CSV table of C-alpha atoms and ligand atoms in Angstrom, one decimal:
chain,number,residue,atom,x,y,z
A,439,MET,CA,0.0,0.0,0.0
A,440,LEU,CA,1.4,3.4,-1.0
A,441,SER,CA,1.7,6.0,1.8
A,442,GLU,CA,-0.6,9.1,1.6
A,443,GLN,CA,2.5,11.3,0.9
A,444,THR,CA,3.6,9.1,-2.1
A,445,ARG,CA,0.1,9.2,-3.6
A,446,THR,CA,-0.1,13.0,-3.2
A,447,ILE,CA,3.3,13.4,-4.8
A,448,VAL,CA,2.4,11.2,-7.7
A,449,LYS,CA,-1.0,12.7,-8.4
A,450,SER,CA,0.3,16.2,-8.3
A,451,THR,CA,3.3,15.6,-10.5
A,452,ALA,CA,1.6,13.4,-13.1
A,453,PRO,CA,0.5,16.4,-15.2
A,454,VAL,CA,4.0,17.8,-15.3
A,455,LEU,CA,5.3,14.5,-16.5
A,456,ALA,CA,2.6,14.2,-19.1
A,457,GLU,CA,3.4,17.7,-20.3
A,458,HIS,CA,7.1,16.5,-20.9
A,459,GLY,CA,5.7,13.2,-22.2
A,460,LYS,CA,7.4,13.2,-25.6
A,461,THR,CA,10.8,14.3,-24.4
A,462,ILE,CA,10.8,11.8,-21.5
A,463,THR,CA,9.7,8.9,-23.6
A,464,THR,CA,12.2,9.7,-26.4
A,465,VAL,CA,15.0,9.7,-23.8
A,466,PHE,CA,13.6,6.6,-22.1
A,467,TYR,CA,13.5,4.5,-25.3
A,468,SER,CA,16.8,5.6,-26.6
A,469,ASN,CA,18.6,4.8,-23.3
A,470,MET,CA,16.7,1.6,-22.7
A,471,PHE,CA,17.6,0.2,-26.1
A,472,GLU,CA,21.2,1.2,-25.8
A,473,ALA,CA,21.5,-0.7,-22.6
A,474,HIS,CA,19.2,-3.5,-23.6
A,475,PRO,CA,19.3,-3.9,-27.4
A,476,GLU,CA,17.7,-7.4,-27.0
A,477,LEU,CA,14.4,-5.7,-26.3
A,478,LEU,CA,14.3,-4.6,-30.0
A,479,ASN,CA,13.4,-8.2,-30.6
A,480,ILE,CA,10.1,-7.4,-28.9
A,481,PHE,CA,9.3,-3.7,-29.8
A,482,ASN,CA,8.2,-2.7,-33.2
A,483,GLN,CA,11.2,-0.9,-34.7
A,484,ALA,CA,9.2,0.8,-37.3
A,485,ASN,CA,6.9,2.3,-34.6
A,486,GLN,CA,10.0,3.4,-32.8
A,487,LYS,CA,11.5,5.1,-35.8
A,488,GLN,CA,8.3,6.9,-36.4
A,489,GLY,CA,7.7,7.8,-32.7
A,490,ARG,CA,4.3,6.2,-32.9
A,491,GLN,CA,4.5,4.0,-29.9
A,492,GLN,CA,6.7,6.3,-28.0
A,493,THR,CA,4.1,8.1,-26.0
A,494,ALA,CA,1.6,5.3,-25.3
A,495,LEU,CA,3.5,3.4,-22.8
A,496,ALA,CA,4.5,6.3,-20.6
A,497,ASN,CA,1.3,8.2,-21.0
A,498,THR,CA,-0.5,5.1,-19.6
A,499,VAL,CA,1.8,5.0,-16.6
A,500,TYR,CA,0.9,8.7,-15.9
A,501,ALA,CA,-2.7,8.1,-16.5
A,502,ALA,CA,-2.7,5.1,-14.2
A,503,ALA,CA,-0.9,7.0,-11.6
A,504,VAL,CA,-3.7,9.6,-11.5
A,505,HIS,CA,-6.0,6.6,-10.5
A,506,ILE,CA,-3.5,5.2,-8.1
A,507,ASP,CA,-6.2,5.3,-5.3
A,508,ASN,CA,-8.5,3.2,-7.4
A,509,LEU,CA,-6.6,1.1,-9.9
A,510,GLU,CA,-9.8,-0.9,-10.5
A,511,ALA,CA,-10.9,2.0,-12.7
A,512,ILE,CA,-8.2,1.3,-15.2
A,513,LEU,CA,-8.4,-2.5,-15.3
A,514,PRO,CA,-10.4,-2.6,-18.7
A,515,ALA,CA,-7.7,-0.5,-20.3
A,516,VAL,CA,-5.0,-2.7,-18.7
A,517,GLU,CA,-6.7,-5.8,-20.1
A,518,GLN,CA,-6.6,-4.6,-23.6
A,519,ILE,CA,-2.9,-3.7,-23.3
A,520,ALA,CA,-2.2,-7.0,-21.6
A,521,HIS,CA,-3.6,-8.9,-24.5
A,522,LYS,CA,-1.0,-7.1,-26.7
A,523,HIS,CA,1.9,-7.6,-24.3
A,524,VAL,CA,1.1,-11.4,-23.9
A,525,SER,CA,0.7,-11.7,-27.7
A,526,LEU,CA,4.2,-10.2,-27.9
A,527,GLY,CA,5.8,-12.3,-25.2
A,528,VAL,CA,6.4,-9.5,-22.7
A,529,LYS,CA,7.6,-11.0,-19.4
A,530,ALA,CA,7.5,-10.0,-15.7
A,531,GLU,CA,11.3,-9.6,-15.8
A,532,HIS,CA,11.0,-6.9,-18.4
A,533,TYR,CA,9.1,-4.6,-16.0
A,534,PRO,CA,11.9,-3.5,-13.8
A,535,ILE,CA,14.0,-2.6,-16.9
A,536,VAL,CA,11.2,-0.4,-18.3
A,537,GLY,CA,10.7,1.1,-14.8
A,538,GLU,CA,14.5,1.8,-14.3
A,539,TYR,CA,14.8,3.6,-17.7
A,540,LEU,CA,11.5,5.5,-17.3
A,541,LEU,CA,12.6,6.8,-13.9
A,542,LYS,CA,16.1,7.8,-15.2
A,543,ALA,CA,14.5,9.7,-18.1
A,544,ILE,CA,12.2,11.5,-15.8
A,545,LYS,CA,15.2,12.6,-13.8
A,546,GLU,CA,17.2,13.5,-16.8
A,547,VAL,CA,14.5,15.6,-18.4
A,548,LEU,CA,13.2,17.4,-15.3
A,549,GLY,CA,16.7,17.8,-13.7
A,550,ASP,CA,16.7,19.4,-10.3
A,551,ALA,CA,12.9,19.8,-10.3
A,552,ALA,CA,12.8,15.9,-9.9
A,553,THR,CA,13.7,15.8,-6.2
A,554,ASP,CA,14.5,12.4,-4.6
A,555,ASP,CA,11.1,12.5,-3.0
A,556,ILE,CA,9.5,12.8,-6.3
A,557,ILE,CA,11.6,10.0,-7.9
A,558,ASN,CA,11.0,7.6,-5.0
A,559,ALA,CA,7.3,8.2,-5.1
A,560,TRP,CA,7.2,7.4,-8.9
A,561,ALA,CA,9.3,4.3,-8.4
A,562,GLU,CA,6.8,3.0,-5.8
A,563,ALA,CA,3.8,3.9,-8.0
A,564,TYR,CA,5.4,2.3,-11.0
A,565,GLY,CA,6.0,-0.9,-8.9
A,566,VAL,CA,2.2,-1.0,-8.0
A,567,ILE,CA,1.1,-0.4,-11.6
A,568,ALA,CA,3.6,-2.9,-13.0
A,569,ASP,CA,2.3,-5.5,-10.5
A,570,VAL,CA,-1.2,-5.0,-11.8
A,571,PHE,CA,0.0,-5.7,-15.4
A,572,ILE,CA,2.2,-8.6,-14.4
A,573,SER,CA,-0.6,-10.4,-12.5
A,574,ILE,CA,-3.2,-10.0,-15.3
A,575,GLU,CA,-0.6,-11.1,-17.9
A,576,ASN,CA,0.5,-14.1,-15.8
A,577,GLY,CA,-3.2,-15.1,-15.7
A,578,MET,CA,-3.4,-14.8,-19.5
A,579,TYR,CA,-0.3,-16.9,-20.1
A,580,GLU,CA,-1.5,-19.6,-17.7
A,581,LYS,CA,-4.9,-19.6,-19.5
A,582,ALA,CA,-3.2,-20.0,-22.9
A,583,GLU,CA,-1.0,-22.8,-21.6
A,584,THR,CA,-3.9,-24.8,-20.1
A,585,GLN,CA,-6.3,-24.4,-23.0
A,586,GLU,CA,-6.5,-27.5,-25.2
A,587,ASN,CA,-3.8,-27.2,-27.8
A,588,GLY,CA,-2.7,-24.0,-26.3
A,589,TRP,CA,0.7,-22.6,-25.6
A,590,SER,CA,2.4,-19.5,-24.3
A,591,PHE,CA,5.0,-17.3,-26.0
A,592,PHE,CA,5.9,-18.5,-29.5
A,593,LYS,CA,5.5,-21.8,-31.4
A,594,ASP,CA,6.7,-23.0,-34.8
A,595,PHE,CA,4.0,-23.1,-37.5
A,596,THR,CA,4.3,-24.2,-41.2
A,597,ILE,CA,2.7,-22.2,-44.0
A,598,ALA,CA,0.5,-24.8,-45.4
A,599,ARG,CA,-1.0,-22.6,-48.3
A,600,LYS,CA,-0.6,-19.2,-49.6
A,601,VAL,CA,-3.5,-17.8,-51.5
A,602,LYS,CA,-3.9,-14.5,-53.3
A,603,GLU,CA,-7.1,-12.7,-52.4
A,604,SER,CA,-6.7,-9.4,-54.2
A,605,GLU,CA,-3.9,-7.4,-55.9
A,606,ASN,CA,-2.4,-6.6,-52.5
A,607,ILE,CA,-3.9,-9.1,-49.9
A,608,THR,CA,-2.6,-12.7,-49.7
A,609,SER,CA,-3.8,-15.3,-47.2
A,610,PHE,CA,-1.4,-17.5,-45.3
A,611,TYR,CA,-2.9,-20.8,-43.9
A,612,LEU,CA,-0.7,-21.7,-40.9
A,613,LYS,CA,-0.5,-25.2,-39.2
A,614,PRO,CA,1.4,-26.1,-36.1
A,615,ALA,CA,4.7,-27.6,-37.1
A,616,ASP,CA,4.3,-30.3,-34.5
A,617,GLY,CA,1.2,-31.7,-36.2
A,618,LYS,CA,-1.1,-30.8,-33.3
A,619,ASN,CA,-4.4,-28.9,-33.7
A,620,VAL,CA,-4.7,-25.2,-32.8
A,621,PRO,CA,-6.7,-23.9,-29.8
A,622,SER,CA,-10.2,-22.5,-30.5
A,623,TYR,CA,-10.4,-18.7,-30.6
A,624,GLU,CA,-13.0,-15.9,-30.6
A,625,ALA,CA,-13.8,-14.3,-33.9
A,626,GLY,CA,-11.9,-11.0,-34.1
A,627,GLN,CA,-8.8,-12.1,-32.2
A,628,TYR,CA,-5.3,-11.7,-33.6
A,629,ILE,CA,-2.0,-13.5,-33.4
A,630,THR,CA,1.6,-12.2,-33.5
A,631,VAL,CA,3.9,-13.6,-36.1
A,632,ARG,CA,7.6,-13.3,-35.4
A,633,LEU,CA,10.3,-13.7,-38.0
A,634,ALA,CA,14.0,-13.1,-38.8
A,635,ILE,CA,14.6,-11.1,-41.9
A,636,PRO,CA,17.9,-11.8,-43.4
A,637,GLY,CA,20.4,-8.9,-43.0
A,638,GLU,CA,18.4,-7.4,-40.1
A,639,GLU,CA,19.9,-7.7,-36.6
A,640,PHE,CA,16.6,-8.1,-34.6
A,641,LEU,CA,13.5,-10.2,-34.9
A,642,PHE,CA,10.2,-8.6,-36.2
A,643,ASN,CA,6.8,-9.0,-34.7
A,644,ARG,CA,3.5,-8.1,-36.2
A,645,GLN,CA,-0.1,-8.7,-35.2
A,646,TYR,CA,-2.5,-10.0,-37.8
A,647,SER,CA,-6.2,-10.6,-37.3
A,648,LEU,CA,-7.3,-14.2,-37.8
A,649,SER,CA,-9.4,-14.0,-41.0
A,650,GLN,CA,-11.5,-17.1,-40.8
A,651,ALA,CA,-13.8,-18.5,-38.1
A,652,SER,CA,-12.1,-20.7,-35.6
A,653,ARG,CA,-11.4,-24.2,-36.9
A,654,PRO,CA,-9.4,-27.0,-35.4
A,655,ASP,CA,-6.5,-27.6,-37.6
A,656,GLU,CA,-5.2,-24.2,-38.9
A,657,PHE,CA,-5.1,-20.4,-38.6
A,658,ARG,CA,-5.5,-18.0,-41.5
A,659,ILE,CA,-4.1,-14.5,-41.7
A,660,SER,CA,-4.6,-12.2,-44.7
A,661,VAL,CA,-1.8,-9.8,-45.1
A,662,LYS,CA,-1.8,-6.5,-47.1
A,663,ARG,CA,1.4,-5.9,-48.9
A,664,GLU,CA,2.5,-2.4,-47.8
A,665,SER,CA,4.7,-0.2,-50.1
A,666,ASP,CA,8.4,-0.9,-50.3
A,667,ASN,CA,9.3,2.5,-48.8
A,668,ASP,CA,7.1,2.2,-45.7
A,669,PRO,CA,9.3,1.1,-42.7
A,670,ASN,CA,6.1,-0.4,-41.3
A,671,GLY,CA,5.9,-2.5,-44.5
A,672,MET,CA,9.0,-4.6,-44.2
A,673,VAL,CA,7.3,-7.6,-42.6
A,674,SER,CA,4.4,-7.5,-45.0
A,675,VAL,CA,6.6,-7.2,-48.1
A,676,TYR,CA,8.8,-10.1,-46.7
A,677,LEU,CA,5.9,-12.3,-46.2
A,678,HIS,CA,4.5,-11.6,-49.6
A,679,GLU,CA,7.9,-12.0,-51.4
A,680,ASN,CA,9.9,-14.5,-49.5
A,681,MET,CA,7.6,-16.7,-47.3
A,682,ASN,CA,6.2,-19.7,-49.1
A,683,GLU,CA,4.4,-22.9,-48.6
A,684,GLY,CA,6.5,-25.3,-46.4
A,685,ASP,CA,8.3,-22.4,-44.7
A,686,THR,CA,8.3,-22.0,-40.8
A,687,ILE,CA,7.1,-19.1,-39.0
A,688,GLU,CA,6.8,-18.4,-35.2
A,689,VAL,CA,3.3,-17.6,-34.0
A,690,SER,CA,1.8,-16.6,-30.6
A,691,ALA,CA,-1.5,-17.7,-29.2
A,692,PRO,CA,-4.8,-15.9,-30.2
A,693,ALA,CA,-5.4,-12.7,-28.2
A,694,GLY,CA,-7.5,-9.5,-28.2
A,695,GLU,CA,-10.8,-8.2,-27.1
A,696,PHE,CA,-12.3,-6.9,-30.3
A,697,VAL,CA,-14.5,-10.0,-30.6
A,698,LEU,CA,-17.9,-10.9,-31.8
A,699,ASP,CA,-20.5,-11.5,-29.0
A,700,THR,CA,-21.9,-14.8,-30.2
A,701,LYS,CA,-24.5,-15.0,-27.5
A,702,ARG,CA,-26.5,-12.2,-29.0
A,703,GLU,CA,-29.2,-12.7,-31.5
A,704,THR,CA,-29.8,-9.0,-32.2
A,705,PRO,CA,-29.0,-7.7,-35.8
A,706,VAL,CA,-25.3,-7.3,-36.4
A,707,ALA,CA,-23.4,-5.2,-39.0
A,708,PHE,CA,-19.9,-5.4,-40.2
A,709,VAL,CA,-18.3,-2.2,-41.6
A,710,SER,CA,-14.8,-2.4,-42.9
A,711,GLY,CA,-12.4,-0.4,-45.0
A,712,GLY,CA,-9.5,-2.0,-46.9
A,713,VAL,CA,-7.6,-4.7,-45.0
A,714,GLY,CA,-9.8,-4.0,-42.0
A,715,ILE,CA,-12.0,-6.6,-43.7
A,716,THR,CA,-9.8,-9.4,-42.0
A,717,PRO,CA,-11.4,-9.6,-38.5
A,718,MET,CA,-14.8,-9.1,-40.2
A,719,MET,CA,-14.3,-12.3,-42.3
A,720,SER,CA,-13.8,-14.2,-39.1
A,721,MET,CA,-16.9,-12.7,-37.4
A,722,PHE,CA,-19.1,-13.0,-40.5
A,723,GLU,CA,-18.1,-16.6,-41.1
A,724,THR,CA,-18.8,-17.3,-37.5
A,725,VAL,CA,-22.3,-15.8,-37.8
A,726,ALA,CA,-22.9,-17.6,-41.1
A,727,THR,CA,-22.0,-21.0,-39.7
A,728,GLN,CA,-23.2,-20.8,-36.1
A,729,THR,CA,-26.3,-18.5,-36.2
A,730,PRO,CA,-27.2,-18.2,-39.9
A,731,GLU,CA,-30.6,-16.9,-39.1
A,732,ARG,CA,-29.3,-13.8,-37.3
A,733,PRO,CA,-29.9,-10.5,-39.3
A,734,VAL,CA,-26.5,-9.5,-40.6
A,735,SER,CA,-25.1,-7.0,-42.9
A,736,PHE,CA,-21.6,-6.8,-44.4
A,737,LEU,CA,-20.6,-3.3,-45.6
A,738,HIS,CA,-17.1,-2.9,-47.2
A,739,ALA,CA,-15.1,-0.1,-48.7
A,740,ALA,CA,-12.3,-0.8,-51.1
A,741,ARG,CA,-10.4,1.4,-53.6
A,742,ASN,CA,-11.4,-0.6,-56.5
A,743,GLU,CA,-12.3,-4.1,-57.7
A,744,THR,CA,-8.8,-5.3,-58.1
A,745,LEU,CA,-8.0,-4.5,-54.4
A,746,HIS,CA,-11.3,-6.1,-53.2
A,747,ALA,CA,-10.6,-9.2,-51.3
A,748,PHE,CA,-13.0,-12.0,-50.3
A,749,ASP,CA,-15.9,-10.9,-52.5
A,750,LYS,CA,-16.8,-14.4,-53.6
A,751,ASP,CA,-16.5,-15.8,-50.1
A,752,VAL,CA,-18.9,-13.2,-48.7
A,753,GLN,CA,-21.3,-13.7,-51.6
A,754,LYS,CA,-21.1,-17.5,-51.0
A,755,TYR,CA,-22.3,-17.1,-47.4
A,756,VAL,CA,-24.9,-14.5,-48.1
A,757,ALA,CA,-26.6,-16.9,-50.6
A,758,THR,CA,-27.0,-19.4,-47.7
A,759,MET,CA,-28.5,-16.9,-45.2
A,760,ASP,CA,-32.0,-15.6,-45.1
A,761,ASN,CA,-31.3,-12.3,-43.4
A,762,ALA,CA,-28.1,-11.2,-44.9
A,763,LYS,CA,-27.3,-8.0,-46.8
A,764,TYR,CA,-24.0,-7.3,-48.6
A,765,LYS,CA,-22.7,-4.1,-50.3
A,766,THR,CA,-19.3,-2.9,-51.4
A,767,LEU,CA,-18.3,0.6,-52.5
A,768,TYR,CA,-15.3,1.5,-54.6
A,769,SER,CA,-13.8,4.8,-53.6
A,770,ASP,CA,-12.1,5.2,-57.1
A,771,GLU,CA,-15.6,5.5,-58.5
A,772,PRO,CA,-17.9,8.5,-58.3
A,773,GLN,CA,-20.1,8.4,-55.1
A,774,GLY,CA,-17.9,5.5,-54.0
A,775,TYR,CA,-18.0,6.3,-50.2
A,776,ILE,CA,-20.0,4.9,-47.4
A,777,THR,CA,-22.4,7.7,-46.5
A,778,ARG,CA,-24.8,8.2,-43.7
A,779,GLU,CA,-27.6,7.2,-46.0
A,780,ILE,CA,-25.9,4.0,-46.9
A,781,LEU,CA,-25.3,3.3,-43.2
A,782,GLU,CA,-28.9,4.0,-42.4
A,783,ASP,CA,-29.9,1.5,-45.1
A,784,MET,CA,-27.5,-1.2,-44.2
A,785,VAL,CA,-27.1,-1.0,-40.4
A,786,ASP,CA,-30.0,-1.8,-38.1
A,787,ALA,CA,-29.5,0.8,-35.3
A,788,SER,CA,-31.1,-1.3,-32.8
A,789,GLY,CA,-28.3,-3.9,-33.0
A,790,GLU,CA,-24.5,-4.1,-32.8
A,791,VAL,CA,-22.0,-2.9,-35.2
A,792,TYR,CA,-18.3,-3.8,-35.6
A,793,VAL,CA,-16.0,-1.3,-37.5
A,794,CYS,CA,-12.5,-1.9,-38.7
A,795,GLY,CA,-10.3,0.0,-41.1
A,796,PRO,CA,-7.9,2.9,-41.5
A,797,VAL,CA,-8.1,5.6,-38.8
A,798,PRO,CA,-9.9,8.3,-40.8
A,799,PHE,CA,-12.4,5.7,-42.1
A,800,MET,CA,-13.1,4.6,-38.6
A,801,GLU,CA,-13.6,8.1,-37.3
A,802,LYS,CA,-16.0,8.9,-40.0
A,803,MET,CA,-17.9,5.7,-39.6
A,804,ILE,CA,-18.2,6.0,-35.8
A,805,SER,CA,-19.3,9.6,-36.0
A,806,GLU,CA,-22.0,8.7,-38.5
A,807,LEU,CA,-23.2,5.7,-36.6
A,808,ARG,CA,-23.5,7.9,-33.5
A,809,ALA,CA,-25.4,10.4,-35.6
A,810,LEU,CA,-27.8,7.5,-36.5
A,811,GLY,CA,-28.5,7.2,-32.7
A,812,MET,CA,-26.2,4.2,-31.9
A,813,SER,CA,-24.6,4.3,-28.5
A,814,ASP,CA,-21.0,3.5,-27.7
A,815,GLU,CA,-22.0,0.2,-26.2
A,816,GLN,CA,-23.4,-0.8,-29.6
A,817,ILE,CA,-20.4,0.3,-31.7
A,818,HIS,CA,-17.4,-2.0,-31.4
A,819,TYR,CA,-14.1,-1.0,-33.2
A,820,GLU,CA,-10.4,-1.7,-33.4
A,821,PHE,CA,-7.7,0.6,-34.6
A,822,PHE,CA,-4.8,-1.3,-36.2
A,823,GLY,CA,-1.4,-0.1,-35.0
A,824,PRO,CA,-0.6,1.2,-31.5
A,825,ALA,CA,-3.3,2.9,-29.5
A,826,VAL,CA,-2.1,6.5,-29.8
A,827,ALA,CA,-3.9,7.5,-26.5
A,828,LEU,CA,-5.7,5.7,-23.9
A,829,GLN,CA,-9.1,7.3,-24.1
A,830,SER,CA,-10.7,4.9,-21.7
A,831,VAL,CA,-8.6,5.9,-18.8
B,1195,HEM,C1,2.5,-1.7,-26.1
B,1195,HEM,C2,1.7,0.3,-21.8
B,1195,HEM,C3,5.4,-2.3,-19.9
B,1195,HEM,C4,6.4,-3.8,-24.4
B,1195,HEM,C5,2.0,-0.9,-25.1
B,1195,HEM,C6,0.8,0.1,-25.2
B,1195,HEM,C7,0.7,0.6,-24.0
B,1195,HEM,C8,1.6,0.0,-23.1
B,1195,HEM,C9,-0.4,1.6,-23.7
B,1195,HEM,C10,0.1,0.3,-26.6
B,1195,HEM,C11,-1.0,-0.7,-26.7
B,1195,HEM,C12,-1.6,-0.9,-28.0
B,1195,HEM,O1,-0.8,-0.7,-29.0
B,1195,HEM,O2,-2.7,-1.3,-28.1
B,1195,HEM,C13,2.6,-0.2,-20.9
B,1195,HEM,C14,2.7,0.1,-19.4
B,1195,HEM,C15,3.7,-0.6,-19.0
B,1195,HEM,C16,4.3,-1.3,-20.0
B,1195,HEM,C17,1.7,1.1,-18.8
B,1195,HEM,C18,4.3,-0.7,-17.5
B,1195,HEM,C19,3.6,-0.5,-16.5
B,1195,HEM,C20,5.9,-2.9,-20.9
B,1195,HEM,C21,7.1,-3.8,-20.8
B,1195,HEM,C22,7.5,-4.2,-22.1
B,1195,HEM,C23,6.5,-3.6,-23.0
B,1195,HEM,C24,7.8,-4.1,-19.5
B,1195,HEM,C25,8.5,-5.1,-22.5
B,1195,HEM,C26,9.8,-4.8,-22.4
B,1195,HEM,C27,5.4,-3.3,-25.2
B,1195,HEM,C28,5.4,-3.6,-26.7
B,1195,HEM,C29,4.3,-3.0,-27.1
B,1195,HEM,C30,3.6,-2.3,-26.0
B,1195,HEM,C31,6.5,-4.3,-27.4
B,1195,HEM,C32,3.8,-2.9,-28.6
B,1195,HEM,C33,4.1,-1.7,-29.3
B,1195,HEM,C34,5.4,-1.7,-30.1
B,1195,HEM,O3,5.9,-2.7,-30.5
B,1195,HEM,O4,5.9,-0.6,-30.4
B,1195,HEM,N1,2.4,-0.9,-23.8
B,1195,HEM,N2,3.6,-1.1,-21.2
B,1195,HEM,N3,5.6,-2.8,-22.3
B,1195,HEM,N4,4.3,-2.5,-24.9
B,1195,HEM,FE1,3.9,-1.9,-23.0
């Protein structure tokens, strides 16, 4: 239990730290990776180069510190991050390293203003917050290990098939190299794939949504090939160009909370843009095979026909369902955008809607769905890439 004095110091200095957030985190990461380069096997180096992840971790520590009297309030946010950590193989022993370099960075940036009392208070608070993460993550690892065919950290998989879905999206069917089955997962969950790229010093990790309903013997991911110049595209380009049937790839167990609620029978709509279609395919296939009478609509935005993946698969399922609607818009064509009118026509505002796609697309869709009277409880969404800010805290 933290002392009253510690809690007061932490709460009163959190805004100051947040104000210097970017500088502190830049110093923190650069010193930490210099002392512990092995951590670059876990962190996304492209995010580091672009500064995308840099503020998320430290901002969350400050946000959590504000709630230090009532950490229960941040548990939902912790759970979401913990899924990501567990998918990446973050371990309890990493926390003291992060803590040490975060505190050193606070000291370095704030200079004399960071008195010993302040630093000690933050060290204690970090310890409490880290313990919350560690205990939730340990629980998740344990659950993954005890699940039938489950495992924790990474396991070797073989690429069983590689199937082109559109000009830039290719599916990889992955089977455990040991010949076992895979654990069951919830529609919408993702896995991390880890690979070594020749000539690169560190391993690369990327999360990909599982793009088909849970089945016993394989996973499927569907990867968009990013451009050659995009530092975040290295893995996707390598997968497309260099990974083929029979090759081995490391995979972590399914994780994530952006999942279909299969207990509901209310109308459900899936709204996706571009490669955001991948978790929708898993959810849609789950509805189509488990509750085919459920009213469902599938609304998709692609740039044009050549970049439109899974069209035939969706059509095939729609043909077998009584209450399914399907529409695709191509933004290269006139009036090719999903408008409020189209949403009104396709989405039953009394039900649930799942949204996934590029950030501007999602922002637009969410605001239009709200305008149609849907509440935040009905609108489920997932941003791909690091959560820039932790709005829920
Ligand atoms: C991602 C918070 C400790 C490794 C994140 C994210 C947050 C966060 C908010 C973004 C989540 C998202 O993208 O959805 C924290 C907090 C920590 C902590 C508050 C301490 C209390 C650690 C530790 C490690 C770690 C100890 C391992 C050394 C990562 C990695 C990512 C991540 C690799 C993914 C983003 C990337 O690769 O750039 N963390 N984290 N975190 N965290 Fe942590």
